[in-house]
PDB file of C-alpha atoms in Angstrom:
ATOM      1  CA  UNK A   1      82.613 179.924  59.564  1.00  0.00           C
ATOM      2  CA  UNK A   2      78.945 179.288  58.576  1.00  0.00           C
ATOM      3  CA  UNK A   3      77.650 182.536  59.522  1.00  0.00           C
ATOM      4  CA  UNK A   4      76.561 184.641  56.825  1.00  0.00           C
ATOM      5  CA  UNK A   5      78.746 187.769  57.370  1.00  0.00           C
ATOM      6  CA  UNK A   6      81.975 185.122  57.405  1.00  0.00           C
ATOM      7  CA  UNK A   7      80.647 183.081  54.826  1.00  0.00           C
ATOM      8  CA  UNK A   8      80.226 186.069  52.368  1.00  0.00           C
ATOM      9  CA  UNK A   9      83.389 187.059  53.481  1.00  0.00           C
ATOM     10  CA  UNK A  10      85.175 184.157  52.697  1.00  0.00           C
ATOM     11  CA  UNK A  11      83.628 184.201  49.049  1.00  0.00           C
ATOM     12  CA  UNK A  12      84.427 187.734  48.236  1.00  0.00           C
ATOM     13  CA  UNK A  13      88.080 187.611  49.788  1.00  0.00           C
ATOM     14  CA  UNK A  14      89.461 184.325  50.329  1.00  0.00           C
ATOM     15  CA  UNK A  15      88.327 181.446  48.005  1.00  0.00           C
ATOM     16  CA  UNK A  16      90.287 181.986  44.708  1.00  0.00           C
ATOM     17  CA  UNK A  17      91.368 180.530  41.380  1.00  0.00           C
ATOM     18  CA  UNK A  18      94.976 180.091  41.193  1.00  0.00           C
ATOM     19  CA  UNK A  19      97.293 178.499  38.447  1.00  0.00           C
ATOM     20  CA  UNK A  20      99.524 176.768  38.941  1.00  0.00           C
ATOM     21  CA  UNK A  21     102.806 174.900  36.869  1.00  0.00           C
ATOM     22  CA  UNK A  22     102.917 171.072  37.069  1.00  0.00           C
ATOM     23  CA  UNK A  23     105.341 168.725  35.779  1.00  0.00           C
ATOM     24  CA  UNK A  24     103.287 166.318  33.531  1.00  0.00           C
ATOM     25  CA  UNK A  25     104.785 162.943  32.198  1.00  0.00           C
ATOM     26  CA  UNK A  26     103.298 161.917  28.731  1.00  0.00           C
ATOM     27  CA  UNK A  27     104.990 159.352  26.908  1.00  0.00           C
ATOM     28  CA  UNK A  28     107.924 159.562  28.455  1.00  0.00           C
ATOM     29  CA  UNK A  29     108.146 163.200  28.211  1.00  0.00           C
ATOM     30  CA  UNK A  30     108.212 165.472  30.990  1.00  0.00           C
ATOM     31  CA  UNK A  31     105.694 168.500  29.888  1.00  0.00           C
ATOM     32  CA  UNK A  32     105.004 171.733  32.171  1.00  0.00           C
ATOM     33  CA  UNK A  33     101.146 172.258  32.098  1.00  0.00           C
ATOM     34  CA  UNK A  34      99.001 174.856  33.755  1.00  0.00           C
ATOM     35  CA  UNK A  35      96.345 173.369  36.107  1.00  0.00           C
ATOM     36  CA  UNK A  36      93.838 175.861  37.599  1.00  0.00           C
ATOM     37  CA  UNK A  37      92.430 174.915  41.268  1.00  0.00           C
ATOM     38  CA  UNK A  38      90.472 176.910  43.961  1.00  0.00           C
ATOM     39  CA  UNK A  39      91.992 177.703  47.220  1.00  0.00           C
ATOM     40  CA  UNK A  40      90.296 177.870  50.195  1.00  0.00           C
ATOM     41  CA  UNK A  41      91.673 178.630  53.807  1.00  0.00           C
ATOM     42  CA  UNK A  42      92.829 176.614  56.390  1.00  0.00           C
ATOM     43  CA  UNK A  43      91.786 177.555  59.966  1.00  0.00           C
ATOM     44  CA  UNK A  44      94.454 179.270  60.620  1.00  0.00           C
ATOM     45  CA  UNK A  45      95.192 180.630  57.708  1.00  0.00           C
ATOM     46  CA  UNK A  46      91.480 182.400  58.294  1.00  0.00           C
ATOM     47  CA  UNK A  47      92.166 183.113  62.062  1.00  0.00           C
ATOM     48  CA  UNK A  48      95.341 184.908  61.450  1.00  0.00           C
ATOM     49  CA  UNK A  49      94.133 187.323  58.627  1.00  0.00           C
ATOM     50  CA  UNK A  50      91.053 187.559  61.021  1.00  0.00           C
ATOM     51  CA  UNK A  51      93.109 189.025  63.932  1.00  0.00           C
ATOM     52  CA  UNK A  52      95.888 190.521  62.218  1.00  0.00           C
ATOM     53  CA  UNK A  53      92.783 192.763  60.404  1.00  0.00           C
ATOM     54  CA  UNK A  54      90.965 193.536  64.238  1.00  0.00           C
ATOM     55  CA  UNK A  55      94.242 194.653  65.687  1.00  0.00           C
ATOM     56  CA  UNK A  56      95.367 196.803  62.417  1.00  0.00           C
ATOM     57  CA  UNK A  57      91.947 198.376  62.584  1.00  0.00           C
ATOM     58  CA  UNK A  58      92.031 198.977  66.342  1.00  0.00           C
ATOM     59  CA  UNK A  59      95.649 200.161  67.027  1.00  0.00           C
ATOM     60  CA  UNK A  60      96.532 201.683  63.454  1.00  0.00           C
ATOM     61  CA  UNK A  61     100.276 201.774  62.354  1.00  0.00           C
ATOM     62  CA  UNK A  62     103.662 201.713  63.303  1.00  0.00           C
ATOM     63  CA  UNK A  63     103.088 197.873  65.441  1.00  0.00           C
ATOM     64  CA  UNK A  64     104.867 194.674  64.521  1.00  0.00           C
ATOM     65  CA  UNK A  65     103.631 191.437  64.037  1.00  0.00           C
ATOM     66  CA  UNK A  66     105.401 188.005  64.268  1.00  0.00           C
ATOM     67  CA  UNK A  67     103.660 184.876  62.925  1.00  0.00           C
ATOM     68  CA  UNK A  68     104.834 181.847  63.833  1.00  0.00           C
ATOM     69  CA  UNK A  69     103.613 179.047  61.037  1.00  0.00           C
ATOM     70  CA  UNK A  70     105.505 176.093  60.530  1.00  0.00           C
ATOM     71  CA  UNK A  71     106.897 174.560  57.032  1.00  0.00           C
ATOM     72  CA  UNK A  72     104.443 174.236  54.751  1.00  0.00           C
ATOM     73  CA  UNK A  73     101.582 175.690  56.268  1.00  0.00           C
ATOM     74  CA  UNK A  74     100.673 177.689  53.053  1.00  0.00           C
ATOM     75  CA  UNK A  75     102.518 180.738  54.241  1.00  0.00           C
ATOM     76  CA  UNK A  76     102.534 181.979  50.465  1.00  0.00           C
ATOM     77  CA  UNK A  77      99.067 182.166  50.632  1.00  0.00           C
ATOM     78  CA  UNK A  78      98.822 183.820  54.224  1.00  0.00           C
ATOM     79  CA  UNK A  79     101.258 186.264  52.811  1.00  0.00           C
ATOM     80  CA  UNK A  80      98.552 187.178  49.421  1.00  0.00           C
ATOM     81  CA  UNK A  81      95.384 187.061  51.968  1.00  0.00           C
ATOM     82  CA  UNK A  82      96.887 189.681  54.141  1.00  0.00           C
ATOM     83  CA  UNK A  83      98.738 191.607  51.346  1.00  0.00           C
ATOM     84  CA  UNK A  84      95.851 192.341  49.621  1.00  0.00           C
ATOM     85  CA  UNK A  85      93.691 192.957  52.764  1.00  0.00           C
ATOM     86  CA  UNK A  86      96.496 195.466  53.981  1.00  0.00           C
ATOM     87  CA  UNK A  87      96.300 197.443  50.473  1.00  0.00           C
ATOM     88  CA  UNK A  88      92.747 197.947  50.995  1.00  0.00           C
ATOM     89  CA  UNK A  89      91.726 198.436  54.719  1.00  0.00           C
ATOM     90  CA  UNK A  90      90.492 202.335  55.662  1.00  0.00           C
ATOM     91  CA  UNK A  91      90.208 203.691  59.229  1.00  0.00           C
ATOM     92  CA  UNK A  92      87.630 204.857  61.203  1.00  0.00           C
ATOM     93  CA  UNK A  93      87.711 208.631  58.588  1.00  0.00           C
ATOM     94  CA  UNK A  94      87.401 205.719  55.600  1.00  0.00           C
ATOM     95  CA  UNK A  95      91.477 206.806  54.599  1.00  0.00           C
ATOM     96  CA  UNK A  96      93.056 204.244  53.669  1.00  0.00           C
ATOM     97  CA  UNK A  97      95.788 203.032  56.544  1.00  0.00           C
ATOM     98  CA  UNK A  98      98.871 202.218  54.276  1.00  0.00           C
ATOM     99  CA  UNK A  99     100.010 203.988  51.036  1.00  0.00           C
ATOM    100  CA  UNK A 100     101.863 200.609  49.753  1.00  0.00           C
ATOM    101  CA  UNK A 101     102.029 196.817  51.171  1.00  0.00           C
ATOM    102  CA  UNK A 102     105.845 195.916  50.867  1.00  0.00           C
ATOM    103  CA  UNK A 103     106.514 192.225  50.722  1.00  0.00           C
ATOM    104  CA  UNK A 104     110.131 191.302  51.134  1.00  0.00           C
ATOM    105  CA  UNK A 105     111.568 188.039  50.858  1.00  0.00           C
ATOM    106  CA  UNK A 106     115.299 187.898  51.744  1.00  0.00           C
ATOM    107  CA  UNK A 107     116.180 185.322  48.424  1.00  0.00           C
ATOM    108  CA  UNK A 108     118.488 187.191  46.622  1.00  0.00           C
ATOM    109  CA  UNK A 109     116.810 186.309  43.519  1.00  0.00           C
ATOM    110  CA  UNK A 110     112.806 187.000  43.975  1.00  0.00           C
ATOM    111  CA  UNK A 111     111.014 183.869  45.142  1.00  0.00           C
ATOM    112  CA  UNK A 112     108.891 182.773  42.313  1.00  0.00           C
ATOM    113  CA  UNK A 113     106.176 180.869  43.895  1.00  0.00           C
ATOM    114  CA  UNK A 114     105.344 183.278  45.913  1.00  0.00           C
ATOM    115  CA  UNK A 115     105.396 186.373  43.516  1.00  0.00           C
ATOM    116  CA  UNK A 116     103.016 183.732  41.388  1.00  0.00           C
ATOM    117  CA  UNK A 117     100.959 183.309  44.423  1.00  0.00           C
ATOM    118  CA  UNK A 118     100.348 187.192  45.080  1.00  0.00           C
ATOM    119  CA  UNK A 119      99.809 187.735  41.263  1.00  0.00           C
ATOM    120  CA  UNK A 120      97.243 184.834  40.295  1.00  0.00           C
ATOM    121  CA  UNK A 121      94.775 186.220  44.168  1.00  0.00           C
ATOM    122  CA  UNK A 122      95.054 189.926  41.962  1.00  0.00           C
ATOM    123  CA  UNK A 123      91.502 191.228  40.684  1.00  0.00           C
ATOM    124  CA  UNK A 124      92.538 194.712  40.095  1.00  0.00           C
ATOM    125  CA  UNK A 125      95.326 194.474  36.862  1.00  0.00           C
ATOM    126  CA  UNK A 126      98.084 197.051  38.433  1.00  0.00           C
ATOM    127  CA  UNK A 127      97.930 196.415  41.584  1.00  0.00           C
ATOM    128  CA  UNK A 128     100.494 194.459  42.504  1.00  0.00           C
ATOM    129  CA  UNK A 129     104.065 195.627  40.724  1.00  0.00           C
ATOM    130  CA  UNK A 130     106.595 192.751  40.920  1.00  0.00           C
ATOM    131  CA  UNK A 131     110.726 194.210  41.179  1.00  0.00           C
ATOM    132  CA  UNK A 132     112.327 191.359  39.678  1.00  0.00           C
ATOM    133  CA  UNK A 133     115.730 190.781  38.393  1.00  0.00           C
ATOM    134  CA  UNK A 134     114.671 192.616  35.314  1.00  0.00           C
ATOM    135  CA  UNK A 135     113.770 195.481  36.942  1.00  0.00           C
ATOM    136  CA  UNK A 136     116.250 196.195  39.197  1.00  0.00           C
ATOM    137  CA  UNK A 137     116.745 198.627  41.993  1.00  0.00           C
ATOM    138  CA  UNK A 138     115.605 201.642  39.561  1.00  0.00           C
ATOM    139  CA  UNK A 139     112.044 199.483  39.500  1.00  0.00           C
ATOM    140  CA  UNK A 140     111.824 199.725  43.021  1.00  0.00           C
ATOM    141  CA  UNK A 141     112.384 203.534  43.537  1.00  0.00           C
ATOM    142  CA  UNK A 142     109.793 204.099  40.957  1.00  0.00           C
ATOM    143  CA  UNK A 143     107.344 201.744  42.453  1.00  0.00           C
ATOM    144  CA  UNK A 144     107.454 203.105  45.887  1.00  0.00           C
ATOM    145  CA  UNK A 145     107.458 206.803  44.332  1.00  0.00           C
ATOM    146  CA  UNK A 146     104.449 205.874  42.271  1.00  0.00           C
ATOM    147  CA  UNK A 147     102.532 204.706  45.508  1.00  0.00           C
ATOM    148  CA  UNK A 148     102.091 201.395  44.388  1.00  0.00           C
ATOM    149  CA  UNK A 149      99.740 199.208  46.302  1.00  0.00           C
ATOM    150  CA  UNK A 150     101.630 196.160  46.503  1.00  0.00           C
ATOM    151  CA  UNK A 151     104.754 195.876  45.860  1.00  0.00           C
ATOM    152  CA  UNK A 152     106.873 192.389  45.625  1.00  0.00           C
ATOM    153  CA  UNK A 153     111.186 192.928  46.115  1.00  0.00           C
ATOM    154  CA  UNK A 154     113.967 191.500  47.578  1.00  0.00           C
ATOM    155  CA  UNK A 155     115.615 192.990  50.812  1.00  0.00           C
ATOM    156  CA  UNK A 156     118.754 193.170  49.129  1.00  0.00           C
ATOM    157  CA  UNK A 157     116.775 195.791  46.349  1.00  0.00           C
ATOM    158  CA  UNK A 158     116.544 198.439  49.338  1.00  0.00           C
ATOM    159  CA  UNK A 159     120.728 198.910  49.901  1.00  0.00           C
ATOM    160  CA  UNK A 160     120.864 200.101  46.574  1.00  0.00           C
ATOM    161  CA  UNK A 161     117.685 202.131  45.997  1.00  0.00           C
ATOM    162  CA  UNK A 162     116.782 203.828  49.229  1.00  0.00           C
ATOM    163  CA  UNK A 163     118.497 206.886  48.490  1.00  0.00           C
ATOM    164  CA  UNK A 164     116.826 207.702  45.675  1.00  0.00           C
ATOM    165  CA  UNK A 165     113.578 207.463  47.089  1.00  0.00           C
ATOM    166  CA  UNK A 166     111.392 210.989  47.615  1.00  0.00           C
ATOM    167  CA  UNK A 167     110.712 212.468  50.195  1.00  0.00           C
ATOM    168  CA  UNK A 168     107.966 209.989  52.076  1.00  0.00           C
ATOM    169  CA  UNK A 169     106.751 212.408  55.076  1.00  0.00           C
ATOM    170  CA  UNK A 170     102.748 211.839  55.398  1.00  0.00           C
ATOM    171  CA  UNK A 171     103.760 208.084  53.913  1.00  0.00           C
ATOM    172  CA  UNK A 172     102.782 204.719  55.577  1.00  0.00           C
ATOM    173  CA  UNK A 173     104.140 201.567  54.629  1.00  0.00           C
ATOM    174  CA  UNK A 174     102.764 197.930  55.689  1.00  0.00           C
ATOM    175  CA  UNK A 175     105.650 195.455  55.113  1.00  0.00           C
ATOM    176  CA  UNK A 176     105.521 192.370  55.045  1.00  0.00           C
ATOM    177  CA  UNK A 177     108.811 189.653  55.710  1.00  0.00           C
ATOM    178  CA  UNK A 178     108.949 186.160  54.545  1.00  0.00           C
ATOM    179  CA  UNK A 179     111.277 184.009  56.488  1.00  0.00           C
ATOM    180  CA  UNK A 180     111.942 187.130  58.972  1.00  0.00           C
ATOM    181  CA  UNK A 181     114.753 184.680  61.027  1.00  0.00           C
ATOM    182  CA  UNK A 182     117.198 185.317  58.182  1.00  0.00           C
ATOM    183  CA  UNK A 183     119.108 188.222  58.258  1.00  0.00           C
ATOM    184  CA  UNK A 184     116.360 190.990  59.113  1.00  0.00           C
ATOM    185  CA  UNK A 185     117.828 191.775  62.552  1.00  0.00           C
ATOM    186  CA  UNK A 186     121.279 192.507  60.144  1.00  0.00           C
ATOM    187  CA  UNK A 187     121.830 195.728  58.352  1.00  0.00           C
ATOM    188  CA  UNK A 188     120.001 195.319  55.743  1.00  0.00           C
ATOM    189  CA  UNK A 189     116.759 195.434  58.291  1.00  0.00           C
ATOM    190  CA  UNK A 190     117.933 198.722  59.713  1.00  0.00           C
ATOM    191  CA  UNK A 191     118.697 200.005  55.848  1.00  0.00           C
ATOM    192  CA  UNK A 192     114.652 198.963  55.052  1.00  0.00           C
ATOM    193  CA  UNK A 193     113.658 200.604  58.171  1.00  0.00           C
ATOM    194  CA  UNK A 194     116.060 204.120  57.932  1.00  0.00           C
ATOM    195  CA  UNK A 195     114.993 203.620  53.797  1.00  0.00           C
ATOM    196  CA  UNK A 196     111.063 204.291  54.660  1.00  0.00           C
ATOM    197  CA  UNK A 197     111.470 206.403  57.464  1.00  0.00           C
ATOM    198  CA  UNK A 198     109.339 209.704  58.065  1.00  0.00           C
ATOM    199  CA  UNK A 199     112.028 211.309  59.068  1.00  0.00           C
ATOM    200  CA  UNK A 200     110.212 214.293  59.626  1.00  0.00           C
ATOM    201  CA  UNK A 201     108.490 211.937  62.753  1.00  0.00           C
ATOM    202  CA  UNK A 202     111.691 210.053  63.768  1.00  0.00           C
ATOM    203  CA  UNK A 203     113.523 213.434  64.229  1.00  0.00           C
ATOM    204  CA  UNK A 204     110.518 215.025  66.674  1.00  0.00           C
ATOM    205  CA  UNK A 205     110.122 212.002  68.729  1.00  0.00           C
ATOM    206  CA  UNK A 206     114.274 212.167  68.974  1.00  0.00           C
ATOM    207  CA  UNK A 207     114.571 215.405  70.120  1.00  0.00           C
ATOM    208  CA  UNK A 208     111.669 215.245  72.491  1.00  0.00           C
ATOM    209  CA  UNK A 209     113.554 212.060  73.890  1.00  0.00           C
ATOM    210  CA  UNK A 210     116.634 213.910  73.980  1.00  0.00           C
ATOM    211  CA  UNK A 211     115.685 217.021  75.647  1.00  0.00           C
ATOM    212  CA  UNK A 212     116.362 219.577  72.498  1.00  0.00           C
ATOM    213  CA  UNK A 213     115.315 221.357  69.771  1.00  0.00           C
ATOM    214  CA  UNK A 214     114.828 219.499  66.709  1.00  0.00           C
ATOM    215  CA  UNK A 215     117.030 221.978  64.752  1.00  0.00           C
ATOM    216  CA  UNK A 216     119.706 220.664  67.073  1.00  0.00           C
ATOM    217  CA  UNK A 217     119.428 217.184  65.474  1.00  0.00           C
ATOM    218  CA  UNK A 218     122.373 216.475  63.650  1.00  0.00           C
ATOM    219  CA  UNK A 219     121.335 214.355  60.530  1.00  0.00           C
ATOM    220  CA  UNK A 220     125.315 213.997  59.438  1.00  0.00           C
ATOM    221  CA  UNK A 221     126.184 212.222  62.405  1.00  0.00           C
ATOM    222  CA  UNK A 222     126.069 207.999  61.587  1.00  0.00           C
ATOM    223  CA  UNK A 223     124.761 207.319  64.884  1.00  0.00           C
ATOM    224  CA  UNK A 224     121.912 209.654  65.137  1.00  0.00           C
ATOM    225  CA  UNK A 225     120.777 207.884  61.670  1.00  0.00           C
ATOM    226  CA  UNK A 226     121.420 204.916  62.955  1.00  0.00           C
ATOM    227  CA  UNK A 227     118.950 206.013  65.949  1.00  0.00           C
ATOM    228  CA  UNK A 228     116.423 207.374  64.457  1.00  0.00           C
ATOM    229  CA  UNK A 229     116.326 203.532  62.226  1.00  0.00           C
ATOM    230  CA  UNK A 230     115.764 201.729  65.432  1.00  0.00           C
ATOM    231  CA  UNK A 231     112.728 200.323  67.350  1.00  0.00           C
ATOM    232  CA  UNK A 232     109.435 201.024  66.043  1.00  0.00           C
ATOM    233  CA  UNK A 233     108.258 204.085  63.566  1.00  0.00           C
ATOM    234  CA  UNK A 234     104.910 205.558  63.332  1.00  0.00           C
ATOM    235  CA  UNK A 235     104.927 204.795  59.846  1.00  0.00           C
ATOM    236  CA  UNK A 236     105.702 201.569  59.542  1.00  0.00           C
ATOM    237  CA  UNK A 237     103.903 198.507  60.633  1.00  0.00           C
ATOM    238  CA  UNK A 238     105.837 194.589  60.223  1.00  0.00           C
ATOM    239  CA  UNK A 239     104.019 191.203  59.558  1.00  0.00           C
ATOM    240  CA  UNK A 240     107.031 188.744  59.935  1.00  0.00           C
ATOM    241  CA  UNK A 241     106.655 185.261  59.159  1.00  0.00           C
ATOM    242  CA  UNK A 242     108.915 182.694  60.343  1.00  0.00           C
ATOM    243  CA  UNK A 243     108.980 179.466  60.835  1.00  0.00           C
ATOM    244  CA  UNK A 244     111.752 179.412  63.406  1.00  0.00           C
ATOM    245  CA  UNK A 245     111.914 182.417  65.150  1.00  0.00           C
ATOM    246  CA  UNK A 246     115.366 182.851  66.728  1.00  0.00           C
ATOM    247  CA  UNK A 247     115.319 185.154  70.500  1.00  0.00           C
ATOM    248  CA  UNK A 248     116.317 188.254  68.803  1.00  0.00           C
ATOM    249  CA  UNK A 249     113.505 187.697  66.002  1.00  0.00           C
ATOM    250  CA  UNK A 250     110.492 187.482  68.695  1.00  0.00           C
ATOM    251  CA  UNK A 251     112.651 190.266  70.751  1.00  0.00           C
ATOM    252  CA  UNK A 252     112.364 192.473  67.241  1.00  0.00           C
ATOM    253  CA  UNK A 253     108.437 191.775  66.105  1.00  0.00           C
ATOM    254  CA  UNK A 254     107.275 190.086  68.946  1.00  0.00           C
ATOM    255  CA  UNK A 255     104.324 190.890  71.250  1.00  0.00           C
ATOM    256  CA  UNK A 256     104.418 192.084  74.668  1.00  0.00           C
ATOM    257  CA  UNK A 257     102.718 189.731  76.874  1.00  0.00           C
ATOM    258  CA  UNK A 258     101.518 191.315  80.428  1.00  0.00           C
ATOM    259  CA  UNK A 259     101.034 187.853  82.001  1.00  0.00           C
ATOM    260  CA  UNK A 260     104.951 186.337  81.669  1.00  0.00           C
ATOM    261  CA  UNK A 261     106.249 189.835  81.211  1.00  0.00           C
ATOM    262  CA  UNK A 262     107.871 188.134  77.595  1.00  0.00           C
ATOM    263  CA  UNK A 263     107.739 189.092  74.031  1.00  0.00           C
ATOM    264  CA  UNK A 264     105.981 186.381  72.380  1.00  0.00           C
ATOM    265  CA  UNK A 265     104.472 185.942  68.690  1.00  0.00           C
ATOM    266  CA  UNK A 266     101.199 187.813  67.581  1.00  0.00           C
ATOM    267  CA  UNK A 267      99.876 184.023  65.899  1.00  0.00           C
ATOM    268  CA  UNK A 268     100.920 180.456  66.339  1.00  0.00           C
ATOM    269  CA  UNK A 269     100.398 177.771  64.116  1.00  0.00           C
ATOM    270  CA  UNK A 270     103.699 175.566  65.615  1.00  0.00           C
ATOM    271  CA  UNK A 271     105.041 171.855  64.410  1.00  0.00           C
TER     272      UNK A 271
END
């Protein structure tokens, strides 16, 4: 932690200012103030943007990533750290790796703590564009059309607006899932997946798969869509975080492990 590459590091990317609302009682009346305090990382916190960061950088996109880190770890922070460090990390050509970080909570209305969170690590004004219940699904086609950086929504956001979307061939998305035990494994997962496809991809590696021409593919047929959503895409790349990963959750974004021949999560931080 002391060394001086980490400990610049750690001053130019993960200690921050945030605000934050408190409930203040003055005279018997409850006030909301705004207090101001400076976060710094937990180990793990720091070890898991570490090595999410290495293995991004060394395998590119289109992995999953399932991070295990029990109630109130500070996952809203974990979430900003490696948000922001997603929007801005370049390969090997120095291109960046993902057009826009997508972080989806699956709260019908948008979790405000941890929109706050994201918002109050932001240095660049613009950079992060919030789809709230203001905005609706309309804000969220325009926001991934614009090639927002980061971009905050609710998973319900994508059943509505996915078809409007334009075309995203050449596009990379990092997305990131709060609690990814609820519902992600549903249809509304395989809606976000199909939503920010490169179908362009999807439909090659199908028709290689399948033996035939990819003019043969037939694109009106429900279950070749529904294919061509499944399993991994070159284009996409998952960070889930859950606290309580169910078997088909670590099955989804798990980890192959050679040694017990089991999926397992990328980072532990357990109970």
């Amino acid at each position: 932690v002391l060394q001086r590459d980490s400990m610049l590091d750690l001053i130019h990317r993960f200690i921050s200012f945030v605000k934050e609302k408190e409930e203040v009682v003055k005279n018997g009346v409850t006030k909301t103030v705004m207090k101001e305090k400076m976060i710094f990382p937990r180990y793990h916190q720091y070890d898991v943007v570490k090595k999410i960061m290495a293995d991004v950088k060394a395998n590119g996109v289109g992995n999953n990533y399932l991070i295990q880190h029990s109630a109130g770890s500070g996952k809203s922070n974990s979430i900003a750290w490696i948000a922001y460090r997603l929007a801005s990390v370049h390969d090997a050509d120095n291109k960046g790796l993902f057009d826009s970080v997508i972080v989806v909570t699956n709260r019908v209305v948008l979790d405000g703590q941890l929109q706050d969170t994201i918002n109050s690590f932001e240095h660049t004004p613009g950079l992060v564009e919030a789809i709230d219940d203001k905005k609706r699904s309309r804000g969220l086609v325009e926001a991934i059309n614009d090639k927002k950086r980061v971009i905050i929504c609710t998973i319900q956001k994508f059943l509505f607006a996915y078809k409007d979307f334009d075309s995203l061939v050449g596009r990379k998305f990092a997305i990131i899932i709060d609690e990814a035990h609820q519902g992600q494994s549903g249809e509304s997962a395989k809606t976000l997946r199909k939503s920010l496809l490169d179908l362009d991809k999807a439909i090659k590696a199908y028709a290689e798969e399948e033996g035939i021409d990819e003019s043969e593919v037939d694109l009106s047929s429900d279950i070749v869509c529904s294919i061509l959503a499944q399993g991994k895409h070159e284009n996409q790349s998952f960070f889930a975080f859950t606290a309580t990963p169910k078997n088909k959750t670590i099955e989804l974004f798990g980890t192959y492990d050679e040694k017990t021949k089991r999926m397992r999560p990328f980072h532990i931080y357990s109970m």
